[in-house]
PDB file of C-alpha atoms in Angstrom:
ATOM      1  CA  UNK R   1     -44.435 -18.476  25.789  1.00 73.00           C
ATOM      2  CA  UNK R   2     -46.544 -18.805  29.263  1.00 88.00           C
ATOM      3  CA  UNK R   3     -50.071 -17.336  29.086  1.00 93.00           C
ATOM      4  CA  UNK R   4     -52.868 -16.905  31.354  1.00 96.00           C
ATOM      5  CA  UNK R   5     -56.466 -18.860  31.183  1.00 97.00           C
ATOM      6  CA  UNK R   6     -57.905 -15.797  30.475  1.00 97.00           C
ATOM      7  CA  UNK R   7     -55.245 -15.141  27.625  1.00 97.00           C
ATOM      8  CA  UNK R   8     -55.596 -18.647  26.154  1.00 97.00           C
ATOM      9  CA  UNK R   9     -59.291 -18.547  26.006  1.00 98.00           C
ATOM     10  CA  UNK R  10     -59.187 -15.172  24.081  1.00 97.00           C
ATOM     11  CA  UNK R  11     -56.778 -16.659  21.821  1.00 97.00           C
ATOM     12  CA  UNK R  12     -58.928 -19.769  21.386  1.00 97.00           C
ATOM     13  CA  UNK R  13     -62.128 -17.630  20.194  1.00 98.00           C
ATOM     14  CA  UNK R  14     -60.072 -15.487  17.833  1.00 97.00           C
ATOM     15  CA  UNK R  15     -57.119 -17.464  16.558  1.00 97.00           C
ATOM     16  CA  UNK R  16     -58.736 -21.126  16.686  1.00 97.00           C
ATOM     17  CA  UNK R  17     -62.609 -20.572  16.405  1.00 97.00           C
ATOM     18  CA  UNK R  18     -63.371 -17.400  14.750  1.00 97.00           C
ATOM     19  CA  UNK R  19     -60.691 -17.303  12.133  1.00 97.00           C
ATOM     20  CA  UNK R  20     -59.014 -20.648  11.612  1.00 96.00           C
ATOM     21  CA  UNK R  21     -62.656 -22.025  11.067  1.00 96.00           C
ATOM     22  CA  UNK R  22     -63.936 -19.055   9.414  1.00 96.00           C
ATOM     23  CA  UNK R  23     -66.838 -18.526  11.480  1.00 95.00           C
ATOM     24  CA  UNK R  24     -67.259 -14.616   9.820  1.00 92.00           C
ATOM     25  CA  UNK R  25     -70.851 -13.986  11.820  1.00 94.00           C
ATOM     26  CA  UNK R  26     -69.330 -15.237  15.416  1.00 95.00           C
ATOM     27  CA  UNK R  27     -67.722 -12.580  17.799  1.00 96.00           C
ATOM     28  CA  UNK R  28     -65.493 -14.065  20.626  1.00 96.00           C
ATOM     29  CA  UNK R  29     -67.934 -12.072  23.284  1.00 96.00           C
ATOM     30  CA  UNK R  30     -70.948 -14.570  21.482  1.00 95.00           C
ATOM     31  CA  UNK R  31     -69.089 -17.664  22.485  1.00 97.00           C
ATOM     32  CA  UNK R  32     -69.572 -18.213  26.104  1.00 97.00           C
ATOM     33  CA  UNK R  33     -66.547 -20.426  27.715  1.00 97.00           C
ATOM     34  CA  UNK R  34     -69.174 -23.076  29.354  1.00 96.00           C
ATOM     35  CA  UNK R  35     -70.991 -24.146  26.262  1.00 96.00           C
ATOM     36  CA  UNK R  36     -70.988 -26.790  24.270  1.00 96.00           C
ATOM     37  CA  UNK R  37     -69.130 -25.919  20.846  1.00 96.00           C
ATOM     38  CA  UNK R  38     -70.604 -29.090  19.556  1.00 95.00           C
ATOM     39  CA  UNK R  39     -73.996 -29.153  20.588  1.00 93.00           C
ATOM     40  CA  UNK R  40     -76.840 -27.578  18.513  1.00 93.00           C
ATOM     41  CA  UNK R  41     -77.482 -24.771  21.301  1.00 89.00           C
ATOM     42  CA  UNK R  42     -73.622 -23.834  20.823  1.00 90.00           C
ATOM     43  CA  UNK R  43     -71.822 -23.018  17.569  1.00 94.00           C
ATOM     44  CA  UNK R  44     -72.821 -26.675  16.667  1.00 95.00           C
ATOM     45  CA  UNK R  45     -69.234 -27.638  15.106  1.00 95.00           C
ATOM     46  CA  UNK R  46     -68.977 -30.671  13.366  1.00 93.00           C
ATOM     47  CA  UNK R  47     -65.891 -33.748  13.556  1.00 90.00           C
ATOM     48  CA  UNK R  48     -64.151 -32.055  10.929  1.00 94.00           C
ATOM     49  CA  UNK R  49     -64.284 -28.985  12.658  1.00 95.00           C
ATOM     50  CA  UNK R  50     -62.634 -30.647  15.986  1.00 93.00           C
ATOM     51  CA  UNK R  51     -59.763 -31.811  13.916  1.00 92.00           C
ATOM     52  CA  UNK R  52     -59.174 -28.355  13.130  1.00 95.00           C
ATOM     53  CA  UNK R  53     -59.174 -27.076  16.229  1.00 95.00           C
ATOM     54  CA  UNK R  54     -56.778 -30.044  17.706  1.00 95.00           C
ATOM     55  CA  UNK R  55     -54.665 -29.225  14.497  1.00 95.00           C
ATOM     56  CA  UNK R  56     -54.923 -25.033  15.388  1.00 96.00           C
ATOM     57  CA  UNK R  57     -53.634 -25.097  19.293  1.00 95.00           C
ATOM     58  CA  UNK R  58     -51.326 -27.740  18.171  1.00 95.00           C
ATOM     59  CA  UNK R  59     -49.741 -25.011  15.980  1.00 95.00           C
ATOM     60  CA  UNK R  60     -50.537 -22.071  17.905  1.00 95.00           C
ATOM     61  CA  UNK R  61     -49.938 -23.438  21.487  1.00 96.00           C
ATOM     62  CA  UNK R  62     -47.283 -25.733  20.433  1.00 94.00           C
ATOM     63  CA  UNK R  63     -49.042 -28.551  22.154  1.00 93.00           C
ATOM     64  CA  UNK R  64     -48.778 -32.241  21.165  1.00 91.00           C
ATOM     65  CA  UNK R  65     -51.783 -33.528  19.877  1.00 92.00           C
ATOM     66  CA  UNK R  66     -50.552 -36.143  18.227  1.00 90.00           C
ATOM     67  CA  UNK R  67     -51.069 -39.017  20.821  1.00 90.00           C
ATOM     68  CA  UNK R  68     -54.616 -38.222  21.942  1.00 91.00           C
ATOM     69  CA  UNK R  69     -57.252 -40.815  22.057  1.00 91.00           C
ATOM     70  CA  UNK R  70     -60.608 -40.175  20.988  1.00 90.00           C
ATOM     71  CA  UNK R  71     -61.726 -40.600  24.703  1.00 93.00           C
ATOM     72  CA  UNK R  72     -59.189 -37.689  26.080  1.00 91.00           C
ATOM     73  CA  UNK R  73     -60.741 -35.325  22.707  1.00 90.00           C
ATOM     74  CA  UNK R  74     -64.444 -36.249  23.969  1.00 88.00           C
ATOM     75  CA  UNK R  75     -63.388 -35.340  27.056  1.00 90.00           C
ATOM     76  CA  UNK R  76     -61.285 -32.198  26.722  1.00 92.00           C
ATOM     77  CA  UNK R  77     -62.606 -30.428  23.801  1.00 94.00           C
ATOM     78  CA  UNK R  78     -66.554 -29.542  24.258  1.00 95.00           C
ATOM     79  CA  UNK R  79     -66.264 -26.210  25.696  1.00 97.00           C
ATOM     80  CA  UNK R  80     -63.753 -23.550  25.887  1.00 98.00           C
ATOM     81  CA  UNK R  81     -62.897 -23.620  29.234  1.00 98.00           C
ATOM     82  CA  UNK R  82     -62.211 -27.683  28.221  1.00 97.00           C
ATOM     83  CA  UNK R  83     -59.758 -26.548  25.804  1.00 97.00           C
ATOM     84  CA  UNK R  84     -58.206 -24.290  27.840  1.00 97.00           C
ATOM     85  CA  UNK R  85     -57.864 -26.184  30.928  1.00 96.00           C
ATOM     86  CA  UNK R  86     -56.090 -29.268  28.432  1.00 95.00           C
ATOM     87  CA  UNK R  87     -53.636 -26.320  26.630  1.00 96.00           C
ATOM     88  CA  UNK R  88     -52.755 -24.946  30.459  1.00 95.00           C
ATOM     89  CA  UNK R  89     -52.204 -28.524  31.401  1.00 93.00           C
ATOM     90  CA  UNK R  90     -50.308 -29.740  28.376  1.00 89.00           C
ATOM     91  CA  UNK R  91     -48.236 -26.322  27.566  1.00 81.00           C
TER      92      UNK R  91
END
């Protein structure tokens, strides 16, 4: 299935963020798509956390994760719009 940025990142805060991690006092509209999930002014995730995600759009977006370095999950995965941009890319 194709989807839009704006449909992907939507997905991400529900699907991936809010319920897959159980995150029960987080609304999507409280996660902004610029910040920092892992940094203490964000939702300050943890490295357990980050697998889940990977593990979450792999299933949801059907996206190989399987092959990324820990340089290309630095790089891709600290904000939404990261995330995003990699699942649009990689879909």
């Amino acid at each position: 299935m194709q989807y839009t940025l704006e449909e992907i990142k939507n997905i991400l805060k529900e699907e991936v963020l809010i319920n897959r991690l159980e995150l029960d006092d987080v609304e999507a509209s409280d996660i902004s798509d610029d910040e920092n999930l892992f940094d203490e002014d964000g939702l300050a995730l943890d490295s357990v956390e980050a697998l889940d995600i990977i593990t979450g759009i792999s299933e949801i977006f059907q996206v190989d994760t399987n092959s990324l370095t820990q340089e290309e999950i630095n790089n891709n995965f600290k904000s939404v719009n990261d995330i995003a941009s990699f699942i649009a890319n990689n879909h």
